[in-house]
Short mmCIF file of N, CA and C in Angstrom, two decimals:
data_model
loop_
_atom_site.label_atom_id
_atom_site.label_comp_id
_atom_site.label_asym_id
_atom_site.label_seq_id
_atom_site.Cartn_x
_atom_site.Cartn_y
_atom_site.Cartn_z
N MET A 1 50.29 -4.06 129.57
CA MET A 1 49.99 -5.31 129.12
C MET A 1 50.00 -5.23 127.65
N LYS A 2 50.44 -6.11 126.97
CA LYS A 2 50.70 -6.54 125.56
C LYS A 2 49.48 -6.62 124.81
N ILE A 3 49.12 -5.89 123.99
CA ILE A 3 47.72 -6.34 123.33
C ILE A 3 48.01 -6.69 121.84
N ALA A 4 49.11 -6.40 121.32
CA ALA A 4 49.34 -6.79 119.78
C ALA A 4 50.84 -7.30 119.53
N GLU A 5 51.10 -8.15 118.79
CA GLU A 5 52.58 -8.49 118.41
C GLU A 5 52.50 -8.93 117.05
N ARG A 6 53.53 -8.55 116.22
CA ARG A 6 53.71 -9.02 114.93
C ARG A 6 55.28 -9.39 114.82
N MET A 7 55.52 -10.58 114.16
CA MET A 7 56.86 -11.08 113.94
C MET A 7 57.47 -10.65 112.68
N LEU A 8 58.68 -9.92 112.55
CA LEU A 8 59.36 -9.71 111.33
C LEU A 8 60.46 -10.61 111.42
N HIS A 9 60.97 -10.61 110.35
CA HIS A 9 62.22 -11.55 109.85
C HIS A 9 63.37 -10.74 109.32
N TYR A 10 64.56 -11.13 109.92
CA TYR A 10 65.84 -10.48 109.42
C TYR A 10 66.77 -11.46 109.00
N SER A 11 67.13 -11.59 107.71
CA SER A 11 68.25 -12.30 107.19
C SER A 11 69.49 -12.11 107.36
N ASP A 12 70.30 -12.83 108.38
CA ASP A 12 71.43 -12.23 108.76
C ASP A 12 72.61 -13.51 108.52
N GLY A 13 73.31 -13.38 107.52
CA GLY A 13 74.38 -14.21 107.17
C GLY A 13 73.62 -15.73 107.05
N GLY A 14 72.65 -15.86 106.27
CA GLY A 14 72.13 -17.19 106.05
C GLY A 14 71.21 -17.77 106.94
N ARG A 15 71.10 -16.85 108.21
CA ARG A 15 70.19 -17.43 109.18
C ARG A 15 68.83 -16.39 109.41
N ASP A 16 67.78 -16.84 109.66
CA ASP A 16 66.40 -16.05 109.85
C ASP A 16 66.52 -15.50 111.18
N VAL A 17 66.48 -14.41 111.61
CA VAL A 17 66.29 -14.11 112.85
C VAL A 17 64.88 -13.33 113.02
N ALA A 18 64.17 -13.75 114.09
CA ALA A 18 62.82 -13.29 114.16
C ALA A 18 62.82 -11.97 115.12
N ILE A 19 62.23 -10.91 114.57
CA ILE A 19 62.05 -9.59 115.49
C ILE A 19 60.80 -9.42 115.89
N ALA A 20 60.46 -9.46 117.02
CA ALA A 20 59.23 -9.29 117.58
C ALA A 20 58.94 -7.63 117.77
N VAL A 21 57.64 -7.37 117.35
CA VAL A 21 57.32 -5.85 117.42
C VAL A 21 55.95 -6.07 118.30
N SER A 22 55.99 -5.44 119.39
CA SER A 22 54.65 -5.36 120.24
C SER A 22 54.33 -4.26 120.72
N VAL A 23 52.89 -4.02 120.91
CA VAL A 23 52.27 -2.86 121.41
C VAL A 23 51.54 -3.06 122.71
N ASP A 24 51.52 -2.21 123.68
CA ASP A 24 50.99 -2.33 125.01
C ASP A 24 49.67 -1.57 124.88
N LEU A 25 48.85 -1.90 125.82
CA LEU A 25 47.31 -1.33 126.03
C LEU A 25 47.83 0.14 126.36
N PRO A 26 46.94 1.16 125.57
CA PRO A 26 47.21 2.47 126.29
C PRO A 26 46.90 2.84 127.56
N VAL A 27 47.54 3.71 128.14
CA VAL A 27 47.47 3.96 129.73
C VAL A 27 47.27 5.53 129.70
N GLN A 28 46.22 5.74 130.58
CA GLN A 28 45.87 7.24 130.92
C GLN A 28 46.80 7.71 131.88
N GLY A 29 47.42 9.03 131.62
CA GLY A 29 48.33 9.77 132.59
C GLY A 29 47.41 10.86 133.26
N GLU A 30 48.24 11.54 133.94
CA GLU A 30 47.38 12.85 134.60
C GLU A 30 46.85 13.68 133.37
N ARG A 31 47.79 14.07 132.42
CA ARG A 31 47.45 14.93 131.30
C ARG A 31 47.03 14.30 129.97
N ASP A 32 47.64 13.23 129.77
CA ASP A 32 47.50 12.61 128.37
C ASP A 32 47.64 10.98 128.65
N TRP A 33 47.47 10.47 127.41
CA TRP A 33 47.63 8.98 127.39
C TRP A 33 48.98 8.48 126.74
N SER A 34 49.21 7.37 126.96
CA SER A 34 50.48 6.87 126.39
C SER A 34 50.29 5.36 125.74
N CYS A 35 51.11 5.11 124.86
CA CYS A 35 50.89 3.59 124.39
C CYS A 35 52.20 3.15 124.09
N ARG A 36 52.86 2.32 124.91
CA ARG A 36 54.51 1.82 124.66
C ARG A 36 54.37 0.87 123.65
N TYR A 37 55.63 0.70 122.94
CA TYR A 37 55.83 -0.35 122.09
C TYR A 37 57.19 -0.85 122.24
N ARG A 38 57.57 -1.90 121.69
CA ARG A 38 59.00 -2.60 121.83
C ARG A 38 59.20 -3.25 120.43
N ILE A 39 60.55 -3.08 119.94
CA ILE A 39 60.97 -3.68 118.68
C ILE A 39 62.24 -4.53 119.13
N GLY A 40 62.19 -5.87 119.14
CA GLY A 40 63.33 -6.83 119.37
C GLY A 40 64.27 -6.95 118.51
N TRP A 41 65.02 -5.80 118.15
CA TRP A 41 66.26 -6.03 117.31
C TRP A 41 67.14 -7.10 117.77
N PRO A 42 67.81 -7.66 116.67
CA PRO A 42 68.89 -8.67 117.23
C PRO A 42 70.10 -8.02 118.02
N GLU A 43 70.34 -6.73 117.96
CA GLU A 43 71.40 -6.27 118.82
C GLU A 43 70.98 -5.53 120.20
N GLY A 44 69.75 -5.63 120.26
CA GLY A 44 68.98 -5.20 121.77
C GLY A 44 67.60 -4.61 121.40
N ALA A 45 66.70 -4.66 122.28
CA ALA A 45 65.35 -4.08 122.17
C ALA A 45 65.52 -2.59 122.26
N HIS A 46 64.41 -1.94 121.40
CA HIS A 46 64.26 -0.48 121.43
C HIS A 46 62.72 -0.52 121.98
N GLU A 47 62.66 0.45 122.91
CA GLU A 47 61.32 0.81 123.44
C GLU A 47 61.01 2.20 123.06
N GLY A 48 59.62 2.43 122.93
CA GLY A 48 59.31 3.79 122.45
C GLY A 48 57.81 3.92 122.92
N ALA A 49 57.09 5.30 122.66
CA ALA A 49 55.92 5.36 123.06
C ALA A 49 55.15 6.47 122.18
N GLY A 50 53.91 6.27 121.95
CA GLY A 50 53.23 7.39 121.34
C GLY A 50 52.41 7.90 122.56
N TYR A 51 52.17 9.15 122.29
CA TYR A 51 51.28 10.06 123.37
C TYR A 51 50.12 10.86 122.62
N GLY A 52 49.02 10.81 123.23
CA GLY A 52 47.99 11.43 122.70
C GLY A 52 46.91 12.25 123.65
N VAL A 53 45.97 12.76 123.19
CA VAL A 53 44.71 13.34 124.34
C VAL A 53 43.92 12.22 124.30
N ASP A 54 43.84 11.25 123.84
CA ASP A 54 43.10 9.94 124.21
C ASP A 54 43.81 8.67 123.72
N SER A 55 43.18 7.56 124.01
CA SER A 55 43.76 6.17 123.91
C SER A 55 44.06 5.88 122.43
N THR A 56 42.86 6.45 121.65
CA THR A 56 43.01 6.22 120.27
C THR A 56 44.24 6.95 119.45
N GLN A 57 44.65 8.23 119.84
CA GLN A 57 45.50 8.91 119.36
C GLN A 57 46.85 8.27 119.87
N ALA A 58 46.93 8.08 120.88
CA ALA A 58 48.15 7.36 121.64
C ALA A 58 48.50 5.94 120.85
N LEU A 59 47.52 5.32 120.44
CA LEU A 59 47.64 4.13 119.85
C LEU A 59 47.98 4.22 118.36
N LEU A 60 47.53 5.22 117.56
CA LEU A 60 47.69 5.56 116.37
C LEU A 60 49.22 6.08 116.23
N LEU A 61 49.71 6.91 117.17
CA LEU A 61 50.98 7.47 117.00
C LEU A 61 51.95 6.68 117.60
N ALA A 62 51.85 5.79 118.52
CA ALA A 62 52.71 4.69 118.54
C ALA A 62 52.88 3.62 117.45
N MET A 63 52.01 3.38 116.59
CA MET A 63 51.90 2.73 115.33
C MET A 63 52.67 3.39 114.45
N GLU A 64 52.60 4.59 114.18
CA GLU A 64 53.27 5.49 113.37
C GLU A 64 54.77 5.44 113.82
N ALA A 65 54.97 5.57 115.15
CA ALA A 65 56.51 5.57 115.66
C ALA A 65 57.06 4.16 115.27
N ILE A 66 56.33 3.14 115.22
CA ILE A 66 56.99 1.85 115.01
C ILE A 66 57.27 1.71 113.41
N GLY A 67 56.34 2.17 112.60
CA GLY A 67 56.79 2.32 111.16
C GLY A 67 57.94 3.15 110.84
N THR A 68 57.85 4.16 111.54
CA THR A 68 59.20 5.16 111.42
C THR A 68 60.56 4.41 111.80
N ASP A 69 60.55 3.83 112.98
CA ASP A 69 61.47 3.24 113.65
C ASP A 69 62.18 2.08 112.42
N LEU A 70 61.02 1.37 111.91
CA LEU A 70 61.51 0.17 110.76
C LEU A 70 61.99 0.86 109.76
N TYR A 71 61.22 1.81 109.18
CA TYR A 71 61.68 2.46 107.85
C TYR A 71 63.04 3.23 107.80
N THR A 72 63.37 3.59 109.06
CA THR A 72 64.70 4.40 109.22
C THR A 72 65.76 3.54 109.77
N SER A 73 65.61 2.24 109.97
CA SER A 73 66.51 1.35 110.67
C SER A 73 67.71 0.95 109.55
N ASP A 74 68.87 0.50 109.96
CA ASP A 74 69.76 -0.03 109.04
C ASP A 74 69.43 -1.48 108.66
N HIS A 75 68.47 -1.97 109.61
CA HIS A 75 68.01 -3.42 109.01
C HIS A 75 67.09 -3.09 107.64
N HIS A 76 66.24 -2.09 107.53
CA HIS A 76 65.56 -1.88 106.50
C HIS A 76 66.47 -1.44 105.33
N ARG A 77 67.15 -0.52 105.61
CA ARG A 77 68.29 -0.09 104.48
C ARG A 77 69.12 -1.17 103.96
N SER A 78 69.18 -2.38 104.75
CA SER A 78 70.09 -3.54 104.15
C SER A 78 69.30 -4.28 103.11
N GLY A 79 67.94 -4.11 103.18
CA GLY A 79 66.99 -4.92 102.12
C GLY A 79 66.88 -6.31 102.94
N ARG A 80 67.16 -6.62 103.95
CA ARG A 80 67.07 -7.99 104.45
C ARG A 80 65.95 -8.11 105.57
N LEU A 81 65.13 -7.09 105.68
CA LEU A 81 64.22 -7.16 106.72
C LEU A 81 62.84 -7.43 106.04
N ARG A 82 61.89 -8.15 106.64
CA ARG A 82 60.75 -8.56 105.80
C ARG A 82 59.66 -8.92 106.79
N TRP A 83 58.38 -8.85 106.53
CA TRP A 83 57.19 -9.26 107.31
C TRP A 83 56.59 -10.66 106.65
N HIS A 84 56.18 -10.59 105.59
CA HIS A 84 55.95 -11.82 104.68
C HIS A 84 56.92 -12.09 103.66
N ASP A 85 56.63 -11.22 102.51
CA ASP A 85 57.63 -11.34 101.50
C ASP A 85 58.55 -10.25 101.37
N LEU A 86 59.76 -10.45 101.08
CA LEU A 86 60.96 -9.43 101.09
C LEU A 86 60.66 -8.39 100.20
N GLY A 87 60.65 -7.25 100.58
CA GLY A 87 60.34 -5.97 99.69
C GLY A 87 58.93 -5.57 99.68
N ASP A 88 57.91 -6.21 100.38
CA ASP A 88 56.59 -6.06 100.47
C ASP A 88 56.38 -5.08 101.52
N GLY A 89 57.03 -4.47 102.36
CA GLY A 89 56.80 -3.78 103.60
C GLY A 89 56.37 -4.49 104.96
N TYR A 90 55.96 -3.69 105.92
CA TYR A 90 55.78 -4.25 107.23
C TYR A 90 54.58 -4.11 107.67
N GLY A 91 53.48 -3.28 107.11
CA GLY A 91 52.16 -3.14 107.36
C GLY A 91 51.94 -2.19 108.56
N TYR A 92 52.72 -1.09 108.78
CA TYR A 92 52.73 -0.17 109.83
C TYR A 92 52.59 1.17 109.05
N PRO A 93 51.82 2.07 109.59
CA PRO A 93 51.61 3.47 109.06
C PRO A 93 52.71 4.21 109.32
N VAL A 94 53.20 5.43 108.47
CA VAL A 94 54.17 6.14 108.68
C VAL A 94 53.51 7.54 108.57
N PRO A 95 54.46 8.53 108.95
CA PRO A 95 53.96 9.90 108.85
C PRO A 95 54.15 10.36 107.34
N LYS A 96 53.62 11.41 106.90
CA LYS A 96 53.69 11.91 105.59
C LYS A 96 55.21 12.18 105.19
N THR A 97 55.91 12.69 106.07
CA THR A 97 57.26 13.09 106.01
C THR A 97 58.35 12.02 105.46
N ILE A 98 57.98 10.74 105.60
CA ILE A 98 58.99 9.67 105.24
C ILE A 98 58.05 8.76 104.24
N ARG A 99 57.14 9.06 103.78
CA ARG A 99 56.36 7.94 102.79
C ARG A 99 57.14 7.75 101.55
N ASP A 100 58.18 8.45 101.13
CA ASP A 100 58.97 8.20 100.20
C ASP A 100 59.96 6.94 100.49
N LEU A 101 60.28 6.50 101.67
CA LEU A 101 60.79 5.34 102.03
C LEU A 101 60.18 4.03 101.93
N LEU A 102 58.80 4.13 101.75
CA LEU A 102 57.96 2.91 101.63
C LEU A 102 58.14 2.07 100.29
N ILE A 103 57.98 0.63 100.74
CA ILE A 103 58.21 -0.37 99.79
C ILE A 103 56.94 -1.12 99.59
N GLY A 104 56.62 -1.90 98.63
CA GLY A 104 55.73 -2.97 98.29
C GLY A 104 54.38 -2.43 98.56
N GLY A 105 53.68 -3.29 99.47
CA GLY A 105 52.22 -3.09 99.87
C GLY A 105 52.05 -1.88 100.74
N ASP A 106 53.07 -1.48 101.45
CA ASP A 106 53.01 -0.18 102.14
C ASP A 106 52.85 1.07 101.24
N ALA A 107 53.76 0.92 100.33
CA ALA A 107 53.77 1.97 99.38
C ALA A 107 52.48 2.16 98.63
N ALA A 108 51.91 0.93 98.18
CA ALA A 108 50.60 1.10 97.32
C ALA A 108 49.46 1.59 98.35
N LYS A 109 49.70 1.45 99.55
CA LYS A 109 48.52 2.11 100.58
C LYS A 109 49.07 3.45 101.12
N ASN A 110 50.20 3.84 100.51
CA ASN A 110 50.63 5.33 100.68
C ASN A 110 50.90 5.51 102.36
N GLY A 111 51.33 4.43 103.06
CA GLY A 111 51.84 4.48 104.46
C GLY A 111 50.59 4.58 105.32
N GLU A 112 49.25 4.15 104.95
CA GLU A 112 48.03 4.17 105.76
C GLU A 112 47.81 2.67 106.22
N ILE A 113 46.99 2.56 107.27
CA ILE A 113 46.83 1.33 107.53
C ILE A 113 45.60 0.85 106.66
#
């Protein structure tokens, strides 16, 4: 079940393409928790998950995975991906290892929510 969604936008040859980023409710498994997410890229959706010892950790790791997927994407590298204002970041946390990629408001918050 989807619990959150954010719309990003990608400028593609003069047209604005909406990119939905959604997060599902964390689910308890036999040994751990998982939290699935989906990024609706123009060329096809990417799905992933964060896993943790409890639902909070699974959710946090899913959010960091989203941030990682966004900041390491060709769409980000093109400079045409935005949430609100171009160059202001996407509002997702990232692990410390890629904080050098952050832009705008995300960089000001050092990759934390």
